[in-house]
Short mmCIF file of C-alpha atoms and ligand atoms in Angstrom, two decimals:
data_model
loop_
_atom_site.label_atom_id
_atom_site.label_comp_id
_atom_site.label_asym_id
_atom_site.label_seq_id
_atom_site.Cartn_x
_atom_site.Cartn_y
_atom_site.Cartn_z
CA UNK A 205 0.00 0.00 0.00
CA UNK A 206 1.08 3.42 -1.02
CA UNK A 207 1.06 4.32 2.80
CA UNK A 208 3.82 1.99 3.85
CA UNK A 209 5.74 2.74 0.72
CA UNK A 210 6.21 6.16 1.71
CA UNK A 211 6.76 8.10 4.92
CA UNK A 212 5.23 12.04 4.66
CA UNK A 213 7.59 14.50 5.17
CA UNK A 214 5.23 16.15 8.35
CA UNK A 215 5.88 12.90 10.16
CA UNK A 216 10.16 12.39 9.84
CA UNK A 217 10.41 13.71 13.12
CA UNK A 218 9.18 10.53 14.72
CA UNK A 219 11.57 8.78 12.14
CA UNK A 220 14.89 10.66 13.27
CA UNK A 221 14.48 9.51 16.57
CA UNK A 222 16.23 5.82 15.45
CA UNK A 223 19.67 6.40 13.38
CA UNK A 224 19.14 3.22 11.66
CA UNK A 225 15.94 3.64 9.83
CA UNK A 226 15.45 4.05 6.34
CA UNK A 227 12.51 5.95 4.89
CA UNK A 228 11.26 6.88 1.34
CA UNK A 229 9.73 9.97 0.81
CA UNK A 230 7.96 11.03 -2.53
CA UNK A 231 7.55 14.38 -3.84
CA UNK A 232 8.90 17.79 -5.79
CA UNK A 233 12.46 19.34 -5.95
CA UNK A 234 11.75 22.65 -5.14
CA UNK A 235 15.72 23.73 -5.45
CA UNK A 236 19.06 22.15 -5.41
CA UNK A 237 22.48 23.71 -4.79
CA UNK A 238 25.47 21.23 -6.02
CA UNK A 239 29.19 21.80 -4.46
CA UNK A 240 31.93 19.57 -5.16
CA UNK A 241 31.52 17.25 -2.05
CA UNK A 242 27.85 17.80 -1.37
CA UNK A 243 24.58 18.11 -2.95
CA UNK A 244 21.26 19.64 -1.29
CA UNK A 245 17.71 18.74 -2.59
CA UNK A 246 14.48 20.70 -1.05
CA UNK A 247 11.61 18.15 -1.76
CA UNK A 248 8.08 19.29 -1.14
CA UNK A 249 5.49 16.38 -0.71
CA UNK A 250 2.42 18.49 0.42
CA UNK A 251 2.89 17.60 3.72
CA UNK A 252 6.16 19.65 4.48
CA UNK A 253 9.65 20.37 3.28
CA UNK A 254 12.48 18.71 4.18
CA UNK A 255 16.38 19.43 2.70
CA UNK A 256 17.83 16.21 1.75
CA UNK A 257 21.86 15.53 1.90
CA UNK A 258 23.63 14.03 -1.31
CA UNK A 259 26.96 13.22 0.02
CA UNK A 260 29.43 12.46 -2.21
CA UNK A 261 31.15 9.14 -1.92
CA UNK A 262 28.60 7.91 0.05
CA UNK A 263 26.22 7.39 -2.71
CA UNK A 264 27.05 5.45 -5.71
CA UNK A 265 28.33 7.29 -8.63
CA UNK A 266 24.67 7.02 -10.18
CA UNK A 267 22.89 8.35 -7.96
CA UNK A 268 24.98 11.54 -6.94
CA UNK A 269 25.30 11.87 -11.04
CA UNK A 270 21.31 11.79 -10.98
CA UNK A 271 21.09 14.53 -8.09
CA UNK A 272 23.39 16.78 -9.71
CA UNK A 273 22.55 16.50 -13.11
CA UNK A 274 19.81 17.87 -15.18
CA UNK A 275 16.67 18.23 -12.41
CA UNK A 276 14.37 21.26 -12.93
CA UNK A 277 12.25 22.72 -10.16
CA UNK A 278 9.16 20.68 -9.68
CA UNK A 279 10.71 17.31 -11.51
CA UNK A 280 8.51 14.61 -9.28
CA UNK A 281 11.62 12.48 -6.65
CA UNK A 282 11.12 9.28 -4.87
CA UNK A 283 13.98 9.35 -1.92
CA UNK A 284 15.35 7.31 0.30
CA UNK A 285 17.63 8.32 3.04
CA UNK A 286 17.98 8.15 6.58
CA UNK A 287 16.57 11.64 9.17
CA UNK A 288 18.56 13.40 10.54
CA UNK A 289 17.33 15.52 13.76
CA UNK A 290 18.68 18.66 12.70
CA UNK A 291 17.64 22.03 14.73
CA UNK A 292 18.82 24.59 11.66
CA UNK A 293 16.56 22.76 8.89
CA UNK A 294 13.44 23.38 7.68
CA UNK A 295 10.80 21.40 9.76
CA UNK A 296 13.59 19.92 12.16
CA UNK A 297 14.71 17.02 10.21
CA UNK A 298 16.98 17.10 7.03
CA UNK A 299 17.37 13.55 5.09
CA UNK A 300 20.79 11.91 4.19
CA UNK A 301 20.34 10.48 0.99
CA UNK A 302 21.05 6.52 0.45
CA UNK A 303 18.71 6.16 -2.87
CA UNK A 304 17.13 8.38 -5.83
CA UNK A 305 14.58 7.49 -8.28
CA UNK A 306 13.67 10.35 -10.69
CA UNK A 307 9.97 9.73 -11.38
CA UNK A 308 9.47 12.75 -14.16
CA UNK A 309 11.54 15.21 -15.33
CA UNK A 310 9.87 18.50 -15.66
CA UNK A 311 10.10 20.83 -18.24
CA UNK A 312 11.65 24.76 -17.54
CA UNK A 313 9.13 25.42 -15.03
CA UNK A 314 6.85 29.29 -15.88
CA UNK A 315 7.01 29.92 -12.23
CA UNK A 316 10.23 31.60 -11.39
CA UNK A 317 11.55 32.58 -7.91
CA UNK A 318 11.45 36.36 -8.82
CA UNK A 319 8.40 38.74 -9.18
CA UNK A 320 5.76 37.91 -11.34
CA UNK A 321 2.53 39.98 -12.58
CA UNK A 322 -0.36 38.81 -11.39
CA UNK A 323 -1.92 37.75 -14.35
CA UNK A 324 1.13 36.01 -15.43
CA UNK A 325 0.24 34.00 -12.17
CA UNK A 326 -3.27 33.81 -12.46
CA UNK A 327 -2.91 32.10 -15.81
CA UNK A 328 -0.57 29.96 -13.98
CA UNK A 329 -2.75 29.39 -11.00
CA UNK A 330 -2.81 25.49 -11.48
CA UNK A 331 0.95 25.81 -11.25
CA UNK A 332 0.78 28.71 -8.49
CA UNK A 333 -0.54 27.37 -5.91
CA UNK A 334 2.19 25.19 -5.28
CA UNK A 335 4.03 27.99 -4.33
CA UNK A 336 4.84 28.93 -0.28
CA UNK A 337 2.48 31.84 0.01
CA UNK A 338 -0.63 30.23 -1.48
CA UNK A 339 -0.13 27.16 -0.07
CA UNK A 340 -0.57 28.91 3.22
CA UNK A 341 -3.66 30.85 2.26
CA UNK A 342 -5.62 27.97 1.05
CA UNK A 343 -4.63 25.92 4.33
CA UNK A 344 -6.39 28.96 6.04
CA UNK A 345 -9.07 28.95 3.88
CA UNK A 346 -9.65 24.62 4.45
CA UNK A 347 -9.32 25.20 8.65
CA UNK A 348 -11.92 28.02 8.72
CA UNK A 349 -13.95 25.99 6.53
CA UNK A 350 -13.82 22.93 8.96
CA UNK A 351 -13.99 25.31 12.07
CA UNK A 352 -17.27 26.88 10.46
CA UNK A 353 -19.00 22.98 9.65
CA UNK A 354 -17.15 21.71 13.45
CA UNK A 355 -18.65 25.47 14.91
CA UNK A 356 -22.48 24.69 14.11
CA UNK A 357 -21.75 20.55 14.76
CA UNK A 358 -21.26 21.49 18.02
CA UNK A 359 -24.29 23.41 18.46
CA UNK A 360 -26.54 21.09 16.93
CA UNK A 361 -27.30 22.73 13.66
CA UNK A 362 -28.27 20.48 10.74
CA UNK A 363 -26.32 21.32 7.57
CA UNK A 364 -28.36 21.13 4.61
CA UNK A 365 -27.38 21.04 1.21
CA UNK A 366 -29.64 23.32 -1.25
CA UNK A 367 -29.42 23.71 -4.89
CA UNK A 368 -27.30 25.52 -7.20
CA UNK A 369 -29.75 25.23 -9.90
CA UNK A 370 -32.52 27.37 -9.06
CA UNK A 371 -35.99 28.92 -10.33
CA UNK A 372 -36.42 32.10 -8.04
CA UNK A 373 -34.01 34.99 -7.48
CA UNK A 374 -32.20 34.53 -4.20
CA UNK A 375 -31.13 38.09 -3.97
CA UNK A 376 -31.37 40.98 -6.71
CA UNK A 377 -31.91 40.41 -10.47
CA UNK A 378 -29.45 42.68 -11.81
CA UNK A 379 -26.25 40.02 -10.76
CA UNK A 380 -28.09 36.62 -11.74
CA UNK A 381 -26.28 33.90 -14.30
CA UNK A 382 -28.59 32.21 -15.67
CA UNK A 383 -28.91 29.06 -17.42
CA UNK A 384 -30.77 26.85 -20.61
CA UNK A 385 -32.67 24.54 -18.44
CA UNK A 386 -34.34 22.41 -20.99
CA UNK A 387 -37.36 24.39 -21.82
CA UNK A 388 -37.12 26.46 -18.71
CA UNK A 389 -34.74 29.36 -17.60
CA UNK A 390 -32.56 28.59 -14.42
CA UNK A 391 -30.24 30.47 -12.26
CA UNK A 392 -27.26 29.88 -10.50
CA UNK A 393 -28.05 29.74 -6.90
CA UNK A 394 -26.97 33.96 -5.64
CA UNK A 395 -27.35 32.19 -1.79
CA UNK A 396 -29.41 29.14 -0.18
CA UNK A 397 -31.03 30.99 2.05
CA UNK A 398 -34.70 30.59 0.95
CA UNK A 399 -34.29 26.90 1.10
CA UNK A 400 -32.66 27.07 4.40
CA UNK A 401 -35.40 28.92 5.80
CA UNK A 402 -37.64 25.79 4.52
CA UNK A 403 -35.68 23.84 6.32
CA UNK A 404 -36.11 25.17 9.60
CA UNK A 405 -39.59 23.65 10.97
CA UNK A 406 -38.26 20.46 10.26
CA UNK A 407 -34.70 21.13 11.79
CA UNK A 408 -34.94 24.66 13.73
CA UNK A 409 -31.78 24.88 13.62
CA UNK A 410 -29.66 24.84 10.04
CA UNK A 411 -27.25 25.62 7.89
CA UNK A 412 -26.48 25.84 3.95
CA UNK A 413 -22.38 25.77 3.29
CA UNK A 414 -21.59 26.00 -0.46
CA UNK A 415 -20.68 28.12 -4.41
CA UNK A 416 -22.71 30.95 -4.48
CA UNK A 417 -22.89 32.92 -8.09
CA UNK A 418 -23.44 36.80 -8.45
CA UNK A 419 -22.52 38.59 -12.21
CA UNK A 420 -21.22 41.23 -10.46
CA UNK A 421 -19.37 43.74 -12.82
CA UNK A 422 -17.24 44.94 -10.28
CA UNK A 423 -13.40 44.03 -10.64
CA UNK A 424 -12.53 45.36 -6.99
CA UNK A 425 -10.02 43.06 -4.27
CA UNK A 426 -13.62 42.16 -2.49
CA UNK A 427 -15.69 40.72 -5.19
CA UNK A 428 -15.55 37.05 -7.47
CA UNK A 429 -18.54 35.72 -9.54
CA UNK A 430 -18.33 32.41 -7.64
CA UNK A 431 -17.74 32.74 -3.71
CA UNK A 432 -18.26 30.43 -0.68
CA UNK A 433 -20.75 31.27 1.59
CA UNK A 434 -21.90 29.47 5.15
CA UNK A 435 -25.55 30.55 5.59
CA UNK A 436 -27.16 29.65 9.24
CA UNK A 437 -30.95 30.13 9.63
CA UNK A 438 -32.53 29.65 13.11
CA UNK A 439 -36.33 29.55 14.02
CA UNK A 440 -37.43 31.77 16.90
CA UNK A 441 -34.42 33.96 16.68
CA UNK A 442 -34.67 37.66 16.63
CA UNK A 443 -31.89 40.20 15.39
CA UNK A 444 -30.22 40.93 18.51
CA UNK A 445 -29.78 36.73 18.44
CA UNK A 446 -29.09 36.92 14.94
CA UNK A 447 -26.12 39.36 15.79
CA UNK A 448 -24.73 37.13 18.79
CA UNK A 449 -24.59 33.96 16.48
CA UNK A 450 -22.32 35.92 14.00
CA UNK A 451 -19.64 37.29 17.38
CA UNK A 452 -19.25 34.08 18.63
CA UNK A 453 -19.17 32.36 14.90
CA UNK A 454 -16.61 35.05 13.84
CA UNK A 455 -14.83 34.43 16.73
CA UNK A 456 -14.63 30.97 17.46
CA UNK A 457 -13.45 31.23 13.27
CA UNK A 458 -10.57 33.60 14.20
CA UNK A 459 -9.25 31.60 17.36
CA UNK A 460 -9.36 28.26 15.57
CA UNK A 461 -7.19 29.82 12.50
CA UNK A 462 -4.84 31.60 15.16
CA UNK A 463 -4.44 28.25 17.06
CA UNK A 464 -4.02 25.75 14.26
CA UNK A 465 -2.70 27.96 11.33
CA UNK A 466 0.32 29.53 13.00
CA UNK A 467 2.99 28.19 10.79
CA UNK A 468 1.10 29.62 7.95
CA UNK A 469 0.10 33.02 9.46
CA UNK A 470 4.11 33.33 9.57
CA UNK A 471 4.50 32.47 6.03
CA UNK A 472 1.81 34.83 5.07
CA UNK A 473 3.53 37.89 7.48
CA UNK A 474 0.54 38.01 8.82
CA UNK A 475 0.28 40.59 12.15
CA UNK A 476 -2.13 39.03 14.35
CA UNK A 477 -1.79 41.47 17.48
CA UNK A 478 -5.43 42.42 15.63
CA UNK A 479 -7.07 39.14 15.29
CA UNK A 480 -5.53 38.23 18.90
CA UNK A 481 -8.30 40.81 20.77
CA UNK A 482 -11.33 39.25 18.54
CA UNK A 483 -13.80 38.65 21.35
CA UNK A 484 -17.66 39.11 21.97
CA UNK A 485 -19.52 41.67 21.82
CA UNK A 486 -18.16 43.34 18.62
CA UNK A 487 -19.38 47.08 18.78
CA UNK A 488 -22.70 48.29 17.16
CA UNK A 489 -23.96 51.01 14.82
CA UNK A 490 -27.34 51.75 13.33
CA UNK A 491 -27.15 52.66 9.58
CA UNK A 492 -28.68 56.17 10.68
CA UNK A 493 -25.96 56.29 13.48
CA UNK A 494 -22.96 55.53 10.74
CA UNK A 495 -24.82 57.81 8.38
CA UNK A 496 -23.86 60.54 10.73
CA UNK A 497 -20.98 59.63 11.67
CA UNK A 498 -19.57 59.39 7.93
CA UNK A 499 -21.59 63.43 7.78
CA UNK A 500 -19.73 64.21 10.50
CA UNK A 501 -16.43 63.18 8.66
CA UNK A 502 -17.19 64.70 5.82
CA UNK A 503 -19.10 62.15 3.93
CA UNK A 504 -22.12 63.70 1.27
CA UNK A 505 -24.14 60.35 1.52
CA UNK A 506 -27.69 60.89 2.36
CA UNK A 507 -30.54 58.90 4.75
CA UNK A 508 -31.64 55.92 2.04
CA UNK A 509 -28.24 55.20 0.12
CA UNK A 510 -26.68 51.71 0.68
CA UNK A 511 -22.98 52.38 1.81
CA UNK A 512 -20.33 51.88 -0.52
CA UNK A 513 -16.92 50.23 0.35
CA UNK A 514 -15.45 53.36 0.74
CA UNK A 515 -18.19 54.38 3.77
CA UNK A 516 -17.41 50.71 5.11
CA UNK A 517 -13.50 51.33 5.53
CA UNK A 518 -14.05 54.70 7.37
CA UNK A 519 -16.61 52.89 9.73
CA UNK A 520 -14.61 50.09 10.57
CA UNK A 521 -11.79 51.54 10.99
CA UNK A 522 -12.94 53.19 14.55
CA UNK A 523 -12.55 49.67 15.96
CA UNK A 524 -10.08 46.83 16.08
CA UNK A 525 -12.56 44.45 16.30
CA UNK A 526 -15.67 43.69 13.70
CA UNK A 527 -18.65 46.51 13.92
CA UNK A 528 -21.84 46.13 13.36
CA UNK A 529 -23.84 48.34 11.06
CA UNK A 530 -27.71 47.92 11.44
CA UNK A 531 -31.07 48.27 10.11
CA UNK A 532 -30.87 50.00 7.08
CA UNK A 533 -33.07 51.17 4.74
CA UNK A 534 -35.92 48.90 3.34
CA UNK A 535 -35.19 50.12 -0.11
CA UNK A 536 -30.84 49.47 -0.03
CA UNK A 537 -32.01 45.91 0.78
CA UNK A 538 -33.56 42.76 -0.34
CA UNK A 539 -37.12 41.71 -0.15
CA UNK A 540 -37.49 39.06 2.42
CA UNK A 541 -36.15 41.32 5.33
CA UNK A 542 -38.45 42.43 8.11
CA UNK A 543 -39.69 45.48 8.27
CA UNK A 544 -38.57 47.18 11.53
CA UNK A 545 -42.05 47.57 13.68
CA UNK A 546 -40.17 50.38 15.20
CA UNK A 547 -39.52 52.46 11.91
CA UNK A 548 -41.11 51.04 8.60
CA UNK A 549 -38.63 52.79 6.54
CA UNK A 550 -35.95 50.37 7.88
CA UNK A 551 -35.76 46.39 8.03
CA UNK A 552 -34.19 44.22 10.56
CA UNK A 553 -31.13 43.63 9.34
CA UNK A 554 -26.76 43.85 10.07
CA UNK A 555 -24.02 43.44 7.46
CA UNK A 556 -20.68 42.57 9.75
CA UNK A 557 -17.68 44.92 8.70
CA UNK A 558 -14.39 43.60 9.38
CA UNK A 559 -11.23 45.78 10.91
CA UNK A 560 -8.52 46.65 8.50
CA UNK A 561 -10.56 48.00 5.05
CA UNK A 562 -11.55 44.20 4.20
CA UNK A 563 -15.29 45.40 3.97
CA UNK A 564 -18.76 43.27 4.73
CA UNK A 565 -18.07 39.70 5.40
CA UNK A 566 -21.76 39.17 6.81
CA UNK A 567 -24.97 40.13 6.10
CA UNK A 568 -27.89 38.89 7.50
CA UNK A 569 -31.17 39.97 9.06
CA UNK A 570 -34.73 38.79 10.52
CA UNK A 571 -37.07 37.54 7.96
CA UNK A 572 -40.03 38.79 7.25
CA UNK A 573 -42.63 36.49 8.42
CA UNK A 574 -46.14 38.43 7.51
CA UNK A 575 -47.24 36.63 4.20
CA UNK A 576 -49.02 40.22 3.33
CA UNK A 577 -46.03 42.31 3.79
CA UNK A 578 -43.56 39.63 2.08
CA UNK A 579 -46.58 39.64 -0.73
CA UNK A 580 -45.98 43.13 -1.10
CA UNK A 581 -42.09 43.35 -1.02
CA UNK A 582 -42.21 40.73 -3.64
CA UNK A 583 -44.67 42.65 -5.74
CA UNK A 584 -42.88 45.94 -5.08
CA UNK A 585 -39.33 44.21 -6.59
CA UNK A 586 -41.34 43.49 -9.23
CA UNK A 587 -40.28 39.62 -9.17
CA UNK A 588 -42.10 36.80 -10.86
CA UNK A 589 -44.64 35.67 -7.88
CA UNK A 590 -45.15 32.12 -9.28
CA UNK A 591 -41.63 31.00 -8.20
CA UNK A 592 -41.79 32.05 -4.45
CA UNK A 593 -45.54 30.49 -4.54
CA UNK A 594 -43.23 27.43 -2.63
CA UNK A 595 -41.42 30.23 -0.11
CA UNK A 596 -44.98 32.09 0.52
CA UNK A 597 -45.96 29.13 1.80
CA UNK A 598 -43.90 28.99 4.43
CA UNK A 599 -45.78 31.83 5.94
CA UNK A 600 -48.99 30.01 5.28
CA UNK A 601 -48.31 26.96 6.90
CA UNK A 602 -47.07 28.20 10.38
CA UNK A 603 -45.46 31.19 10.15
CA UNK A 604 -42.43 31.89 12.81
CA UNK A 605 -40.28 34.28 13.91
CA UNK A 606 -36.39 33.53 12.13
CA UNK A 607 -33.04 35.00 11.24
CA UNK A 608 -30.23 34.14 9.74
CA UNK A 609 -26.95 35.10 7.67
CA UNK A 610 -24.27 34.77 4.92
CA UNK A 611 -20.70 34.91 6.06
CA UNK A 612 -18.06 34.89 2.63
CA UNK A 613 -15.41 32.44 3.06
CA UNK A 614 -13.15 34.49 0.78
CA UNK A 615 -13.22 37.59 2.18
CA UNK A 616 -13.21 36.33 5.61
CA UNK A 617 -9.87 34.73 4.64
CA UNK A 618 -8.73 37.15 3.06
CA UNK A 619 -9.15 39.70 6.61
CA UNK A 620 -7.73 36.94 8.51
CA UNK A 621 -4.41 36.34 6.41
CA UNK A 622 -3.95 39.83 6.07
CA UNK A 623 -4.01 39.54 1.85
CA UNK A 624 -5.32 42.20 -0.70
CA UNK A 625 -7.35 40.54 -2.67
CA UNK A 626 -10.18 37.51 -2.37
CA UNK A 627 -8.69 35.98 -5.75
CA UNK A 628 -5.80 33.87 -3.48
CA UNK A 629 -8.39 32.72 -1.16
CA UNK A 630 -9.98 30.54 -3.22
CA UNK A 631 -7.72 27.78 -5.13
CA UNK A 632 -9.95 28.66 -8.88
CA UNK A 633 -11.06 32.29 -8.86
CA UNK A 634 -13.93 33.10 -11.14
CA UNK A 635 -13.42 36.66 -11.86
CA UNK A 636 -15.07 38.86 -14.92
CA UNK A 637 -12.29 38.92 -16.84
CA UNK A 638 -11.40 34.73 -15.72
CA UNK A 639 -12.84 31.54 -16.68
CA UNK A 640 -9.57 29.60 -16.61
CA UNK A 641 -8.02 27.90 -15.37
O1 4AD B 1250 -24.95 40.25 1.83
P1 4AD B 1250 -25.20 39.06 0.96
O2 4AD B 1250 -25.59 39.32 -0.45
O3 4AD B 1250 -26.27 38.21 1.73
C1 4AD B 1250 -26.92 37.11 1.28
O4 4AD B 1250 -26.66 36.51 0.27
C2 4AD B 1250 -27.96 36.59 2.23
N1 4AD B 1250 -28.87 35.70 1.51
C3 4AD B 1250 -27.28 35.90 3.38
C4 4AD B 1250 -28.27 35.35 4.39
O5 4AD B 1250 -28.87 36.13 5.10
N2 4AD B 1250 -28.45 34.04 4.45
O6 4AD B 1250 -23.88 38.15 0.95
C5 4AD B 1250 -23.35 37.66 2.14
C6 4AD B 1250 -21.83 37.72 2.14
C7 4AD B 1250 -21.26 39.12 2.04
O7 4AD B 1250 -21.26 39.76 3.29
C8 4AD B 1250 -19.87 38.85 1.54
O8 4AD B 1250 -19.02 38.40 2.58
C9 4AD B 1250 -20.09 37.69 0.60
O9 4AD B 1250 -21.30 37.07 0.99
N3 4AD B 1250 -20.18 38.16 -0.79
C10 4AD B 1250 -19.19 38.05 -1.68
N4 4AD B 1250 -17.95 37.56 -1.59
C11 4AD B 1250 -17.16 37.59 -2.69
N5 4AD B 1250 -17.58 38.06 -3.89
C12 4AD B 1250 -18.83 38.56 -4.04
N6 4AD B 1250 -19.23 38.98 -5.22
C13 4AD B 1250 -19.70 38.57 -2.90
N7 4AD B 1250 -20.99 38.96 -2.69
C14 4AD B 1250 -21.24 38.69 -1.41
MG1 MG B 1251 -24.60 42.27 1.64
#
């Protein structure tokens, strides 16, 4: 079996321990370095890198002639050596070569180490993301996604899987892909919320974790046509519940990454003094509040616009932690939020900005539960009513008080890792202007 074949590189620690044994590692010469007496060989097998030693002499003439010949960057290596404990190297361990097998030799390898443009690399991206920096990222990116799933586990949440292939908008026509669907017109799914809200009298408590599509013709660091989004929905919940979910979520999401992604935080340069003081409760602003506030800066936005990134980088940056911007305007937002009993012109509703200019990386809100009122919001939009006949119905059949909320995986990486830009955090962006690879 493949397993006993080869040790991983993350595990030669507990190999060095014995001077005797012999393991066989498989993997990709990153670099090598030849002197006359002494080779070096950085192999990356996914798991780690470890330098392995060619000494001369103590290798047959074949195999130090095979190490120091012709072997590109990223030619694929089976070798066997013996660890060495070794405080100075990489991971703790280096590996004194006794055997070399060259599986492939690689061609001149596109992906130099020197700078690159970033569509050079983007066009390389199934090549890139071997490389140190987004090999990091995307380990981020696969802990916060099993902290999120592990996060609701744990609190008894029942994840639900809704469809990408859908026949009602989710959230606003103007960014919807849509789709021959034999005879039909579908769209990709812009969230799962509707169905998650379904979902709740039989579960109460759920959640929808999946690609989410918007045709947004925006080529900013914040926004990609196909993003990952975790969307909880909980019956009985109000607002101020809603908001608490998404601290401790958000939270919880940051303290897992900062416990179990250290190595790669380091890679990535990351400063975490930030991320270390990200605690309950996160501070809180009603839209008319920040509306001020950006007036009182200086700001010309008016009572009723949405706010733009720009607004969302001045409000966020008052705090070190996450803020809260709340009920907004009925008309900035979509249909199925609640209207506010309190003020009609606003729903019940919070986008989540995070610290450091990365923007919204929630938004969520209480649902409207009066079939009248969500009758009329739908009408209002002007959207087809025969396709939410299905979602109406959930306020026919035993209407309930619920709330719930999107959180974007890419952006949320991107804030934690301290990157520009949500195309690293996902391993295949789908940008405007990128289909491929
Ligand atoms: O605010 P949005 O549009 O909310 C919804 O889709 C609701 N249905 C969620 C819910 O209540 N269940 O999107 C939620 C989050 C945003 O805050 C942002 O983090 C991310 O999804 N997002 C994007 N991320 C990357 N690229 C885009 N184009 C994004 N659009 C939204
Ligand atoms: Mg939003």
């Amino acid at each position: 079996m493949l397993q006993d074949r080869f040790v991983e590189v993350q595990d030669l620690p507990r190999h060095a321990a014995d001077p005797d044994t012999e393991v066989t590692i498989a993997g990709w010469v990153e670099t090598t370095r030849v002197h006359a007496r002494v080779a070096f060989l950085v192999v990356r097998d996914g798991t780690g890198l470890v330098q392995c030693v060619l000494p001369r002499g103590e290798v047959d003439e074949a195999t130090w002639e095979l190490g120091t010949g012709d072997l590109p960057q990223e030619s694929t290596v089976e070798v066997r050596g013996r660890p060495k404990a070794d405080a100075r190297a990489p991971g703790g361990v280096e590996l004194l070569i006794t055997g070399l097998t060259l599986v492939h030799r690689a061609e001149t390898y596109p992906i130099q180490p020197k700078e690159h443009g970033v569509e050079f690399l983007m066009d390389h991206r199934h090549l890139w993301l071997r490389s140190s920096q987004q090999r990091a990222g995307l380990r981020v990116r696969a802990e916060v996604m099993q902290g999120i799933h592990d996060f609701f586990h744990d609190r008894g949440f029942t994840r639900i899987d809704t469809p990408i292939l859908t026949g009602a908008i989710g959230e606003s026509a103007g960014t919807l892909f849509s789709t021959e669907y034999f005879d039909e017109t579908a769209y990709l799914a812009q969230t799962g919320q509707l169905y998650v809200e379904a979902a709740c009298p039989a579960f109460r408590k759920v959640y929808c974790f999946g690609p989410t599509f918007r045709a947004e013709k925006s080529k900013t660091r914040r926004h990609l046509t196909e993003f990952w989004m975790v969307e909880p929905e909980v019956a009985f919940a109000d607002s101020d519940d809603n908001m608490r979910l998404q601290e401790e979520m958000v939270s919880y999401v940051v303290a897992r990454a900062l416990d179990r992604c250290a190595e790669e935080l380091k890679v990535l340069e990351r400063d975490t003094s930030g991320l270390e003081k990200v605690a309950p409760p996160f501070p809180r602003m009603s839209y008319t509040e920040a509306v001020e506030f950006l007036q009182s800066k200086g700001s010309e936005i008016e009572w009723g616009r949405d706010l733009g990134g720009a607004d969302e980088t001045v409000l966020a940056a008052e705090s070190e932690l996450p803020t809260f911007i709340y009920n907004y305007p009925k008309a900035a937002k979509a249909f199925y939020m609640k209207e506010n009993p309190d003020d009609p012109r606003t729903v019940l509703c919070n986008d989540l900005l995070a610290p450091e200019g990365y923007g919204e990386i929630i938004g969520g809100s209480q649902r409207e539960d009066d079939f009248h009122r969500l009758q009329t919001r739908i009408r209002e939009e002007g959207l087809p009513e025969e396709p939410y006949q299905w979602y109406l119905d959930l306020r026919r059949y035993g209407s309930f008080p619920h709330s719930g909320f999107g959180l974007g995986i890419e952006r949320t990486v991107a804030w934690i890792t301290g990157r520009p830009h949500v195309r690293e955090m996902i391993p295949f962006p789908r940008l405007m202007n990128r289909l491929n690879p």
